[in-house]
Amino acid sequence: MESSDSRKDLPPPPAIIPADVVKTELGPTCEQTKKAATPKRVPMARRGYGAKGQRIQLLTNHFKVAVPKSNDHFYQYSVALFYEDGHPTDGKGIGRKVMDKVQETYDSELVGKQLAYDGEKTLFTIGSLPHNKLEFTVVLEDVSLTRGGDNDSSRGNGSPSESDQKRRKRPYHSKTIKVQISYATKIPVQAIAAVLQGQESEHFQEAVRVLDIVLRQNAARQGCLLVRQSFFHNNPRNFVELGGGVMGCRGFHSSFRAAQDGLSLNIVFRNRAVMFSINLCKSFSFSLNQRSGRDGDGELQTIEVTVYDYFVNHRNMGLQYSADFPCINVGKPKRPSYFPLELCNLVSLQRYTKALSNLQRASLVEKSRQKPQERMRSLTDALRSSNYDADPMLRSSGISISAQFTQVEGRVLSAPRLKVGNGEDFFPRNGRWNFNNKKLVDPVKIEKWAIVNFSARCDIRYLCNNLIKCGDMKGISISNPFEVFEESPQFRRESAPVRVERMFEAIKSKLPGPPQFLLCILPERKNSDIYGPWKRKNLSDLGIVTQCIAPTKVNDQYLTNVLLKINAKVEFCNVIQFELGGMNSLLSIEHAPSIPLVSKLPTLILGMDVSHGSPGHSDVPSIAAVVSSRHWPLISRYRASVRTQSQKVEMIANLFKPVAGTREDQGIIRESLLDFYSSSGKRKPDQIIIFRDGVSESQFIQVLNIELEQIIEACKFLDENWCPKFMVIVAQKNHHTKFFQSGSPDNVPPG
């Protein structure tokens, strides 16, 4: 029986519905929609810190940020820009010019508020503007493109023509822009301090985003190229030549991050491919119809002249190279306007969006290397040149940034002990494992294989004999190759895809069936054009395992490293089925087995990632890959599943994919679960550990509520009563954090 106190807390009974009222089914209410959008799962708080390992003092590229206790708010406003005729502005970069003009012209109407503008449709202020909706009109006067500098017509062989003088009298094109600013929401500044004190706040990410926008605005005002939170200054010291008219530009990534001891500014170097700021020259020519001036009798004549003749004879401009070079069309399709390339320059800091060649990519990596002390000096210079302490928005919010690297305590973990063949223990040295004179745990037997040589200068017989001999020492039984395929000299000058196709025509004509693997000898040690087409043909089109090498010095160490890769790749056949490759080594605690938690209960380990198209290939689909452990209690053997999905989509879409109208699931997780069950003694996993790579902090909630939800549904689809435990671990490689040894010029030790 309930007490009277409990009844007081109950809501009043619902009103009685009259009998003549007809019930109507409605869609979801706003409250239901909001509840559905509320995430089921959120990341758990950290329960403690590790203690194992040798302690070491480190410096990191995080600079402490002081956040005052404040009751102020960041007020968010929507921004809309229109021309006089009501059409929205479409010029790239015009927004920042407009908002700078607004702040300059209407400072009193804005009551002196500083604006943090994201360059598109949003701005923020500290404290509110006078009204929730404001409208302004500004006039932009952009300087038109006149012939200045070394190619100015006044420096040619004669004086400026009459039309040139007329154009110089009107150097500005005025644009009237209407600006509408509308209130959207407000974000408490205190949300930052609350999270840093261990409290939960739904506004933390939004507040930090405002601070990141301030950083972008600061860089934009310095004339930087902006690529999200990476900034590139137009300084000659930052450029390196990559070849092919492309430059590598060194900039830095700058963003605010929440750390264990408070908010910090994280700065790390970034490199970007940009276009050369040089004169344009190529090889092409064409003519232009040009109307001349009035002749002696006052009539107009149409004469045909080349662009070169027009500028030399009619504009009196001296051109050295343009007679045989192409022109550039700066006009419109129906009204072209041609200029000699000799008079044109590429504007610096233009992003190069095409994919870099192998040589350009290697050159960028090589020229971007820095020693630890040099990198620290460069980071300090980058912070100093940014001059964040003078930023009016940061100053008005009371936020200050330290100029010193943050000192942290690290721990050097001991390297794991391995088991190799014959149960022998294997200890690494200086972060390296040397398999010389060691047998492998589970070596394969290779019977059907062949060698393919793409015109490499190599003693193939010597290579083959030593590979077989070295394999025998590792326990790998390797038969003599079925055939050695030498590339025909007539194909050496063909494109890489053609060379690969010609080679496969020869392979198919001689091999009786698909080989276990093909050993491919490439002509170049690095950046071979053959590599990509060869791998694509083998792995994607034909499903043939291949190992590429470009030997310069064949010795036991080199051959051992090659055999380790071959042993892990090559399928071998037992009495029942084909198995997925051999095994080189095991963890000692895995061999025992004595892995905490994992060895006690059947545990499935998943690794998930999505790769997207590289620059210049943004239209290709994204590739989702999932690897899953097998043969529990071992954790060193995995199977892989791959799916394509919509481009630039990070969340994996095909983890659970039921077929409508059937009891069939074509998702990735079902494959992994069934493989674990069949390879682990008919056991279902009681625990599933998921390592997710490639997601940012803003996507953690999506991983837990989209991807994990699919995995749970896939489990329930197989058995409704099956409830394994789950753990999701986000493995972030691109975290922008770098460590340096305090008082030492050396790199941080391995571990």
CSV table of C-alpha atoms in Angstrom, one decimal, residues 374-545:
chain,number,residue,atom,x,y,z
A,374,GLU,CA,64.8,22.0,-34.8
A,375,ARG,CA,61.1,21.1,-34.7
A,376,MET,CA,60.7,22.6,-31.2
A,377,ARG,CA,62.3,25.9,-32.4
A,378,SER,CA,60.0,26.0,-35.4
A,379,LEU,CA,56.9,25.4,-33.2
A,380,THR,CA,57.9,28.2,-30.8
A,381,ASP,CA,58.4,30.5,-33.8
A,382,ALA,CA,54.9,29.5,-35.2
A,383,LEU,CA,53.3,30.4,-31.8
A,384,ARG,CA,55.2,33.7,-31.6
A,385,SER,CA,54.3,34.7,-35.2
A,386,SER,CA,50.6,33.9,-34.6
A,387,ASN,CA,50.5,36.5,-31.8
A,388,TYR,CA,47.4,35.0,-30.2
A,389,ASP,CA,47.8,37.1,-27.1
A,390,ALA,CA,47.0,40.2,-29.2
A,391,ASP,CA,43.9,38.8,-30.7
A,392,PRO,CA,41.0,41.1,-29.6
A,393,MET,CA,38.5,38.2,-29.3
A,394,LEU,CA,40.7,36.1,-27.1
A,395,ARG,CA,41.6,39.1,-25.0
A,396,SER,CA,38.0,40.1,-24.5
A,397,SER,CA,37.2,36.6,-23.3
A,398,GLY,CA,40.1,36.7,-20.8
A,399,ILE,CA,41.8,33.6,-22.4
A,400,SER,CA,45.6,33.6,-22.4
A,401,ILE,CA,48.1,31.1,-23.9
A,402,SER,CA,51.4,30.1,-22.4
A,403,ALA,CA,54.5,30.3,-24.6
A,404,GLN,CA,56.2,27.2,-22.9
A,405,PHE,CA,55.9,23.6,-23.9
A,406,THR,CA,53.9,21.6,-21.4
A,407,GLN,CA,55.9,19.2,-19.4
A,408,VAL,CA,54.4,15.8,-18.8
A,409,GLU,CA,55.5,12.5,-17.2
A,410,GLY,CA,55.7,9.5,-19.6
A,411,ARG,CA,56.3,5.8,-19.0
A,412,VAL,CA,58.5,3.6,-21.2
A,413,LEU,CA,56.8,0.2,-21.4
A,414,SER,CA,58.8,-2.9,-21.7
A,415,ALA,CA,58.7,-4.6,-25.1
A,416,PRO,CA,56.5,-7.7,-25.2
A,417,ARG,CA,58.2,-11.1,-25.1
A,418,LEU,CA,57.5,-13.4,-28.1
A,419,LYS,CA,57.5,-17.1,-28.8
A,420,VAL,CA,58.9,-18.4,-32.0
A,421,GLY,CA,59.4,-21.8,-33.5
A,422,ASN,CA,60.2,-24.8,-31.2
A,423,GLY,CA,58.8,-22.8,-28.2
A,424,GLU,CA,61.8,-20.5,-28.0
A,425,ASP,CA,61.6,-17.2,-26.2
A,426,PHE,CA,62.4,-14.2,-28.3
A,427,PHE,CA,63.4,-10.8,-26.8
A,428,PRO,CA,63.6,-7.6,-28.9
A,429,ARG,CA,66.4,-5.1,-28.8
A,430,ASN,CA,65.9,-1.3,-29.2
A,431,GLY,CA,62.4,-1.8,-30.4
A,432,ARG,CA,63.4,-4.3,-33.1
A,433,TRP,CA,63.0,-8.1,-33.5
A,434,ASN,CA,65.7,-9.9,-35.5
A,435,PHE,CA,64.4,-13.2,-36.9
A,436,ASN,CA,67.8,-14.3,-38.1
A,437,ASN,CA,68.5,-18.0,-37.1
A,438,LYS,CA,64.9,-18.3,-35.7
A,439,LYS,CA,62.3,-20.7,-36.9
A,440,LEU,CA,58.7,-19.5,-37.3
A,441,VAL,CA,55.8,-20.6,-35.2
A,442,ASP,CA,53.6,-21.8,-38.1
A,443,PRO,CA,55.5,-21.8,-41.4
A,444,VAL,CA,53.7,-22.5,-44.7
A,445,LYS,CA,54.5,-24.8,-47.5
A,446,ILE,CA,54.9,-23.1,-50.9
A,447,GLU,CA,54.6,-25.4,-53.9
A,448,LYS,CA,52.9,-23.4,-56.7
A,449,TRP,CA,54.7,-20.0,-57.3
A,450,ALA,CA,56.4,-18.1,-60.0
A,451,ILE,CA,58.8,-15.1,-60.4
A,452,VAL,CA,57.9,-12.0,-62.4
A,453,ASN,CA,60.7,-9.7,-63.4
A,454,PHE,CA,59.8,-6.2,-64.8
A,455,SER,CA,63.2,-5.5,-66.4
A,456,ALA,CA,65.1,-5.3,-63.1
A,457,ARG,CA,68.8,-5.9,-63.2
A,458,CYS,CA,68.9,-8.8,-60.8
A,459,ASP,CA,70.6,-12.3,-60.6
A,460,ILE,CA,67.3,-14.2,-60.4
A,461,ARG,CA,68.9,-17.6,-60.0
A,462,TYR,CA,71.1,-16.4,-57.1
A,463,LEU,CA,68.0,-14.7,-55.5
A,464,CYS,CA,65.8,-17.8,-55.9
A,465,ASN,CA,68.4,-20.2,-54.5
A,466,ASN,CA,69.1,-18.0,-51.4
A,467,LEU,CA,65.4,-17.5,-50.9
A,468,ILE,CA,64.7,-21.2,-50.8
A,469,LYS,CA,67.7,-21.8,-48.5
A,470,CYS,CA,66.7,-19.0,-46.1
A,471,GLY,CA,63.1,-20.3,-46.1
A,472,ASP,CA,64.3,-23.7,-45.1
A,473,MET,CA,66.2,-22.2,-42.1
A,474,LYS,CA,62.9,-20.5,-41.0
A,475,GLY,CA,60.9,-23.8,-41.5
A,476,ILE,CA,59.2,-22.6,-44.7
A,477,SER,CA,59.3,-25.4,-47.4
A,478,ILE,CA,59.7,-23.7,-50.8
A,479,SER,CA,59.7,-25.6,-54.0
A,480,ASN,CA,61.5,-24.4,-57.1
A,481,PRO,CA,59.4,-21.7,-59.0
A,482,PHE,CA,57.2,-23.0,-61.8
A,483,GLU,CA,58.4,-20.3,-64.1
A,484,VAL,CA,60.4,-17.1,-64.3
A,485,PHE,CA,58.6,-14.5,-66.5
A,486,GLU,CA,60.9,-11.9,-68.0
A,487,GLU,CA,59.4,-8.7,-69.4
A,488,SER,CA,59.8,-8.4,-73.2
A,489,PRO,CA,62.0,-5.4,-74.1
A,490,GLN,CA,59.4,-4.1,-76.5
A,491,PHE,CA,57.0,-3.3,-73.6
A,492,ARG,CA,59.5,-1.4,-71.4
A,493,ARG,CA,58.5,2.0,-72.7
A,494,GLU,CA,54.7,1.3,-72.4
A,495,SER,CA,52.6,2.7,-69.6
A,496,ALA,CA,52.6,0.8,-66.3
A,497,PRO,CA,49.0,-0.6,-66.7
A,498,VAL,CA,49.9,-1.8,-70.3
A,499,ARG,CA,53.1,-3.5,-69.0
A,500,VAL,CA,51.1,-5.3,-66.3
A,501,GLU,CA,48.5,-6.5,-68.8
A,502,ARG,CA,51.2,-7.8,-71.2
A,503,MET,CA,52.9,-9.7,-68.3
A,504,PHE,CA,49.6,-11.4,-67.3
A,505,GLU,CA,49.0,-12.5,-70.8
A,506,ALA,CA,52.3,-14.3,-70.7
A,507,ILE,CA,51.6,-15.7,-67.2
A,508,LYS,CA,48.1,-17.1,-68.2
A,509,SER,CA,49.6,-18.7,-71.3
A,510,LYS,CA,52.1,-20.8,-69.3
A,511,LEU,CA,50.8,-21.4,-65.8
A,512,PRO,CA,48.4,-24.4,-65.5
A,513,GLY,CA,46.3,-22.8,-62.8
A,514,PRO,CA,46.3,-20.0,-60.2
A,515,PRO,CA,49.6,-19.9,-58.1
A,516,GLN,CA,49.9,-19.6,-54.4
A,517,PHE,CA,51.7,-16.4,-54.9
A,518,LEU,CA,53.8,-14.4,-57.4
A,519,LEU,CA,57.1,-12.8,-56.5
A,520,CYS,CA,57.4,-9.6,-58.4
A,521,ILE,CA,60.8,-7.9,-59.0
A,522,LEU,CA,60.4,-4.2,-59.6
A,523,PRO,CA,62.9,-2.1,-61.5
A,524,GLU,CA,63.0,0.8,-59.0
A,525,ARG,CA,63.6,0.5,-55.3
A,526,LYS,CA,61.2,3.3,-54.5
A,527,ASN,CA,58.1,4.9,-56.2
A,528,SER,CA,57.8,2.3,-59.0
A,529,ASP,CA,54.9,3.1,-61.3
A,530,ILE,CA,54.4,-0.7,-61.7
A,531,TYR,CA,53.5,-1.3,-58.1
A,532,GLY,CA,49.9,0.2,-58.0
A,533,PRO,CA,48.6,-1.5,-61.2
A,534,TRP,CA,50.3,-4.7,-60.4
A,535,LYS,CA,48.8,-4.9,-56.9
A,536,ARG,CA,45.4,-3.9,-58.2
A,537,LYS,CA,45.4,-6.6,-60.9
A,538,ASN,CA,46.5,-9.3,-58.5
A,539,LEU,CA,44.5,-8.6,-55.4
A,540,SER,CA,41.4,-6.9,-56.7
A,541,ASP,CA,40.9,-8.5,-60.1
A,542,LEU,CA,42.3,-12.0,-59.8
A,543,GLY,CA,42.7,-12.7,-56.0
A,544,ILE,CA,46.3,-13.7,-56.3
A,545,VAL,CA,48.7,-13.1,-53.4
